[in-house]
Tab-separated table of C-alpha atoms and ligand atoms in Angstrom:
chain	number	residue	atom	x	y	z
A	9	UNK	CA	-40.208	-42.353	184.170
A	10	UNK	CA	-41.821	-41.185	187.500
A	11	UNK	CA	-45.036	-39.403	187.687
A	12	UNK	CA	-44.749	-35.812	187.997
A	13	UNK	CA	-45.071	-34.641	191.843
A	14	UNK	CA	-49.315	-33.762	193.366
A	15	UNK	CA	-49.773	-30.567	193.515
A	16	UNK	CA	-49.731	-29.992	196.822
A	17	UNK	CA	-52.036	-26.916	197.497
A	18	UNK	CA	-55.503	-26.804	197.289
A	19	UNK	CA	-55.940	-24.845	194.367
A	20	UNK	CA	-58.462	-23.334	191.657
A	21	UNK	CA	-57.201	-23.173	187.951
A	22	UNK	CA	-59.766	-21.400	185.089
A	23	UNK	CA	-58.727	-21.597	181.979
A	24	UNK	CA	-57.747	-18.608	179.574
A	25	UNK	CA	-57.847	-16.866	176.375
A	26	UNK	CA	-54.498	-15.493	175.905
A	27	UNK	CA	-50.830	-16.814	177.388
A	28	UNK	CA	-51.031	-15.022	180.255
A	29	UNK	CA	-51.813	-16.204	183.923
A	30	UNK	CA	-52.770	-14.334	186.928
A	31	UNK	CA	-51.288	-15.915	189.981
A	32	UNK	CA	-54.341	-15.102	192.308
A	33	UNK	CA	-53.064	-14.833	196.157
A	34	UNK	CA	-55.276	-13.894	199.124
A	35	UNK	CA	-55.454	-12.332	201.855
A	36	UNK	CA	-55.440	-13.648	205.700
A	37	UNK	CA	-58.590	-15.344	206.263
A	38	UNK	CA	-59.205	-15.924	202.617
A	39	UNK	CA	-59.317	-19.151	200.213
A	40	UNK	CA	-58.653	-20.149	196.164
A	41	UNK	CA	-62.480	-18.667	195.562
A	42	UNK	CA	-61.705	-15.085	196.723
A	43	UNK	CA	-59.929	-13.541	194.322
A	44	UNK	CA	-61.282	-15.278	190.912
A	45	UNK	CA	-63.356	-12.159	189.876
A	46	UNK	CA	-61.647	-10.167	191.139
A	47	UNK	CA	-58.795	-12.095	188.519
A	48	UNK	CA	-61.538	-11.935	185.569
A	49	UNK	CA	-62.249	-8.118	185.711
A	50	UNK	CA	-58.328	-7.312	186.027
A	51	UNK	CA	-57.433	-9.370	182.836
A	52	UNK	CA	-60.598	-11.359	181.281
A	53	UNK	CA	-58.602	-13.314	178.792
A	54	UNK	CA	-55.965	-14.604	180.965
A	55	UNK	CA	-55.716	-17.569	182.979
A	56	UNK	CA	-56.177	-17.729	186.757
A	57	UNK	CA	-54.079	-20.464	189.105
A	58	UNK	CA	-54.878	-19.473	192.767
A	59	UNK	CA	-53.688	-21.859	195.827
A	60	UNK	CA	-54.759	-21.348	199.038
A	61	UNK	CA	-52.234	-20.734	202.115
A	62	UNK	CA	-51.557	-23.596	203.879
A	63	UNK	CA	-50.116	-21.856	207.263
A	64	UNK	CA	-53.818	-21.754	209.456
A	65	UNK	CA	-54.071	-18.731	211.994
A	66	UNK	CA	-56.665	-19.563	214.413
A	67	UNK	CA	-58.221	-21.049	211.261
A	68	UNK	CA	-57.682	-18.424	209.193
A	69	UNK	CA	-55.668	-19.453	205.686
A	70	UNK	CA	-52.439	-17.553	205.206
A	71	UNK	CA	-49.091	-18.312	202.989
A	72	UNK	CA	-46.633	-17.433	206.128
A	73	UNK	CA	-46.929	-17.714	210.170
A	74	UNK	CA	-45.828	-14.365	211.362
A	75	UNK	CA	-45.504	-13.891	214.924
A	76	UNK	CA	-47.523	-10.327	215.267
A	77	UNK	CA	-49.224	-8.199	212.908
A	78	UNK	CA	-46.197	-7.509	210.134
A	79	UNK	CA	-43.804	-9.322	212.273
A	80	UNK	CA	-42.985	-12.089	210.064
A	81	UNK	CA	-41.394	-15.685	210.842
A	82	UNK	CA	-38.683	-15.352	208.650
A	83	UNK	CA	-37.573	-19.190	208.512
A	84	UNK	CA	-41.335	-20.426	207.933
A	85	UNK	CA	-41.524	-17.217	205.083
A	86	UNK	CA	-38.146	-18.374	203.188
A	87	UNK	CA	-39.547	-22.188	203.387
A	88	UNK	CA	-43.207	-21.178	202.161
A	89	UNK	CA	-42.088	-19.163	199.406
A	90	UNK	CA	-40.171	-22.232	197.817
A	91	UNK	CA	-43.199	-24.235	197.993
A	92	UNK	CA	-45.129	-21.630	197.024
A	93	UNK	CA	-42.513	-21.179	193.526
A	94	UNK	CA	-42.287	-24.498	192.964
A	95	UNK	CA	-46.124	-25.755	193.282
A	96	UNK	CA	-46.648	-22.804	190.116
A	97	UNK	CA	-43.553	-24.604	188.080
A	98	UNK	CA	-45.616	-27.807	188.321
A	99	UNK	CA	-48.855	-25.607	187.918
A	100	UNK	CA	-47.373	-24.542	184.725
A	101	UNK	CA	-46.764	-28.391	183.321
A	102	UNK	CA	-49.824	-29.975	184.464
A	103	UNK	CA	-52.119	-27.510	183.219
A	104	UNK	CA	-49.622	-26.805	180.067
A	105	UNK	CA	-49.147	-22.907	180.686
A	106	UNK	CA	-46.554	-20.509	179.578
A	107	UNK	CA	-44.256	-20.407	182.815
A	108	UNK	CA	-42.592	-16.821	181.536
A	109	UNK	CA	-45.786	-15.275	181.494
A	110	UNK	CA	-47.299	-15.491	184.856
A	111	UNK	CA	-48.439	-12.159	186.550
A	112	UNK	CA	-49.155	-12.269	190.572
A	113	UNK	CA	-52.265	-10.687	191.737
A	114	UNK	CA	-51.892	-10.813	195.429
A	115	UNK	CA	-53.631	-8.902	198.040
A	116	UNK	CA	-52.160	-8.199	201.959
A	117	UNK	CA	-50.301	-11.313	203.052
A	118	UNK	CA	-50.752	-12.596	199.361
A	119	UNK	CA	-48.857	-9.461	198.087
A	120	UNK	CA	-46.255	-10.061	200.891
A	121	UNK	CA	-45.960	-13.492	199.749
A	122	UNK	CA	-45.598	-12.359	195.926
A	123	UNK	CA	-42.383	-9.793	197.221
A	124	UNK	CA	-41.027	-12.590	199.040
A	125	UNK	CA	-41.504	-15.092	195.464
A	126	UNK	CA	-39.753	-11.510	193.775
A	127	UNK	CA	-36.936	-11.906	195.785
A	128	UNK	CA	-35.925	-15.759	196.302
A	129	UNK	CA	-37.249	-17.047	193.313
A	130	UNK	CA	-37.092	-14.033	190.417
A	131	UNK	CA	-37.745	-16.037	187.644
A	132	UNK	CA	-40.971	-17.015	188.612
A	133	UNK	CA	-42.930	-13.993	187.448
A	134	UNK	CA	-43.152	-11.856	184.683
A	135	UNK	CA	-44.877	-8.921	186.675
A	136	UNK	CA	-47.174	-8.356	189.524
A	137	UNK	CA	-49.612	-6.708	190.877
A	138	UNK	CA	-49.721	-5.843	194.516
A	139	UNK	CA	-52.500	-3.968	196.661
A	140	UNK	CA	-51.130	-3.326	200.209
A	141	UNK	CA	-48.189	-5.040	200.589
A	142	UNK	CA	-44.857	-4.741	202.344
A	143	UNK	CA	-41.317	-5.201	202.714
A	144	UNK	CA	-41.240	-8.883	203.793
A	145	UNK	CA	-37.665	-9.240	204.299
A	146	UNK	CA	-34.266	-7.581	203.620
A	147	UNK	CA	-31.912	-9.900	200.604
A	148	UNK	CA	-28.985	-10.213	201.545
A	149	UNK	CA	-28.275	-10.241	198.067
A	150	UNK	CA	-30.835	-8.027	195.498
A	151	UNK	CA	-31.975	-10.028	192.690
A	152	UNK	CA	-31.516	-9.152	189.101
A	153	UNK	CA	-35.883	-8.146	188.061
A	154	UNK	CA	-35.243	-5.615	185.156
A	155	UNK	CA	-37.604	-8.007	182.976
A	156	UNK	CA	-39.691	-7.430	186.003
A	157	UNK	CA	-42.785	-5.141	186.299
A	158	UNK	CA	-44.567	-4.460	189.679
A	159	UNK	CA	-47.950	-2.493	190.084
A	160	UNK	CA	-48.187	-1.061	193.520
A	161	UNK	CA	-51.401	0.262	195.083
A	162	UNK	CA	-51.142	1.244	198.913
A	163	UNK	CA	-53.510	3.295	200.793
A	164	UNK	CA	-53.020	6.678	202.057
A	165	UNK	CA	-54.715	5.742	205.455
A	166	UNK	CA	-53.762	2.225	206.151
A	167	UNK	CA	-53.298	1.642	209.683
A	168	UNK	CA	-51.180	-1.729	208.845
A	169	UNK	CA	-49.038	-0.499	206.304
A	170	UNK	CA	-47.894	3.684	206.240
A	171	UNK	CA	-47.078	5.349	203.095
A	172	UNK	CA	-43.362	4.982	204.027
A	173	UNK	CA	-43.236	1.689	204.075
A	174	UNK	CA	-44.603	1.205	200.277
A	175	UNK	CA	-41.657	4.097	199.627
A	176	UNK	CA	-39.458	1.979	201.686
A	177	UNK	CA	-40.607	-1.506	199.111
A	178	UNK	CA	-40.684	0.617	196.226
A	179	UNK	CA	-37.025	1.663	196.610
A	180	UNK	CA	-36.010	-1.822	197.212
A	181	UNK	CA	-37.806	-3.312	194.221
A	182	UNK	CA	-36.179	-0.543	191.819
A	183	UNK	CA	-32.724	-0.854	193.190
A	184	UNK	CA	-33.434	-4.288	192.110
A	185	UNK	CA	-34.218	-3.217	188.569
A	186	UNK	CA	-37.715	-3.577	188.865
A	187	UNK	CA	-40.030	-1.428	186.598
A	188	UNK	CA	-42.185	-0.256	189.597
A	189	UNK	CA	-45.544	1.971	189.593
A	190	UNK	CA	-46.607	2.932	192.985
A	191	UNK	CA	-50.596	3.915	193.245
A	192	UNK	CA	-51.911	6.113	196.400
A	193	UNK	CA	-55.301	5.711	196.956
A	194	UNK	CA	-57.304	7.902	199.610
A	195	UNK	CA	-58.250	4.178	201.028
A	196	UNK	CA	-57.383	2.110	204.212
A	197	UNK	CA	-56.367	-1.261	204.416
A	198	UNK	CA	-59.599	-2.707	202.370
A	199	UNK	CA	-59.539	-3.112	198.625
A	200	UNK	CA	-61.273	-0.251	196.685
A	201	UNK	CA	-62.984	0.170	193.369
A	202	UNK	CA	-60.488	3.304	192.333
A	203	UNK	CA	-57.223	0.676	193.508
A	204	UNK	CA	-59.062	-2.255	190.965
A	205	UNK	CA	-59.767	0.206	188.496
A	206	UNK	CA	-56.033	1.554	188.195
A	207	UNK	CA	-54.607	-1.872	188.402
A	208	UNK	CA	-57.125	-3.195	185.508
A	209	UNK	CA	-55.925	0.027	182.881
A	210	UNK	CA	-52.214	-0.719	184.190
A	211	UNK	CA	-52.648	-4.496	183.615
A	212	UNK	CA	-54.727	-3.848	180.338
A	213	UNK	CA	-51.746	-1.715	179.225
A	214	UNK	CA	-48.663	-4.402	180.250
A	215	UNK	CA	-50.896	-7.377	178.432
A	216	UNK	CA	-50.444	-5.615	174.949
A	217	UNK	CA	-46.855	-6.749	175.605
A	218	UNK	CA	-47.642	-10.093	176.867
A	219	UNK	CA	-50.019	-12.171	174.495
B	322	LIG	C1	-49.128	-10.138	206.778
B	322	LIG	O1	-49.200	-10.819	207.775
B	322	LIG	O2	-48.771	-10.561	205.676
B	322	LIG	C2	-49.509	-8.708	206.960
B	322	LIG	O3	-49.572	-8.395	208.313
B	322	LIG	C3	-50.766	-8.389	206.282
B	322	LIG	C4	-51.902	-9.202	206.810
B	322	LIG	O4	-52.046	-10.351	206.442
B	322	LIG	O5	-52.691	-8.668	207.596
């Protein structure tokens, strides 16, 4: 038998207390450390697998190029999104976690990433949880997520990302079957404590489902 393919990102993995896992994705500029608390106080018995982006913009980390801000290189998107889905398959063998139960926690281009994983690669995630993301691409073909749920938390004043376009990603994630539950904050672009506060109760509530 040949040995199982490296994972190829650099990566942090912690442990958990239930089945679940948070996939933990960052934003530009940011690395596998960033999000880990913010991972424990969202769910503090689940486990937390977070890669860093390998695409480097002027040295900052991201998990896409994109050409300008929210103008995305579609090809290098598509391609990064399959690495990105596969790397968590082999996550989920090496570190011997359930593969149905993993719940994306991704933040600005991490969240865009996560729609993008939604879309190509459905079966990758049992839910997610998304502050300030957008509509990364249009599918040609919608894919099937009503096992899916999504947890959307946008900011009434971001200058990168207007209210219409979370309408605009909520409608497409419902017409694909998604169970989707947009959150308005009176917030900009930055993460704030009411946005972690009503993803932790929403996440608290969805784990009862997922032990
Ligand atoms: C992106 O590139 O994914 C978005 O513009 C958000 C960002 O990273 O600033």
């Amino acid at each position: 038998m040949s040995a199982p393919a490296p994972l190829d990102f650099a990566h942090r993995f912690v442990p958990g207390k239930s089945s679940r896992t948070l996939l933990l994705l960052h934003g530009t500029g940011g690395n596998e450390t960033d999000l880990i608390s913010l991972g424990r106080v969202l769910d503090p018995e689940a486990a937390l697998l977070s890669p860093r982006g390998k695409v480097l913009e002027n040295g900052m980390p991201r998990f896409f190029r994109r050409l300008a801000e929210g103008v995305f290189d579609q090809e290098d998107l598509v391609r990064r999104t399959h690495e990105l889905a596969d790397f968590i398959e082999r996550a989920a063998v090496q570190y011997a976690f359930a593969p149905d139960k993993i719940v994306a926690v991704g933040y600005s281009n991490g969240a865009n990433i996560a729609v993008s994983v939604l879309l190509l690669r459905p079966e990758t995630l049992r839910a997610a949880v998304l502050f300030r993301a957008m509509v990364p691409f249009l599918p040609e073909e919608l894919p099937d997520l009503a096992q899916v749920d999504v947890w959307l938390g946008a900011g009434n004043h971001d200058p990168i990302i207007p209210p219409s376009e979370t309408r605009r990603l909520v409608e497409l994630l419902r017409n694909a079957r998604a169970r989707v539950t947009p959150s308005f904050a009176d917030a900009s672009h930055g993460l704030t404590n009411t946005d972690v506060e009503a993803a932790r109760l929403w996440l608290a509530d969805l784990a009862k489902g997922i032990r």
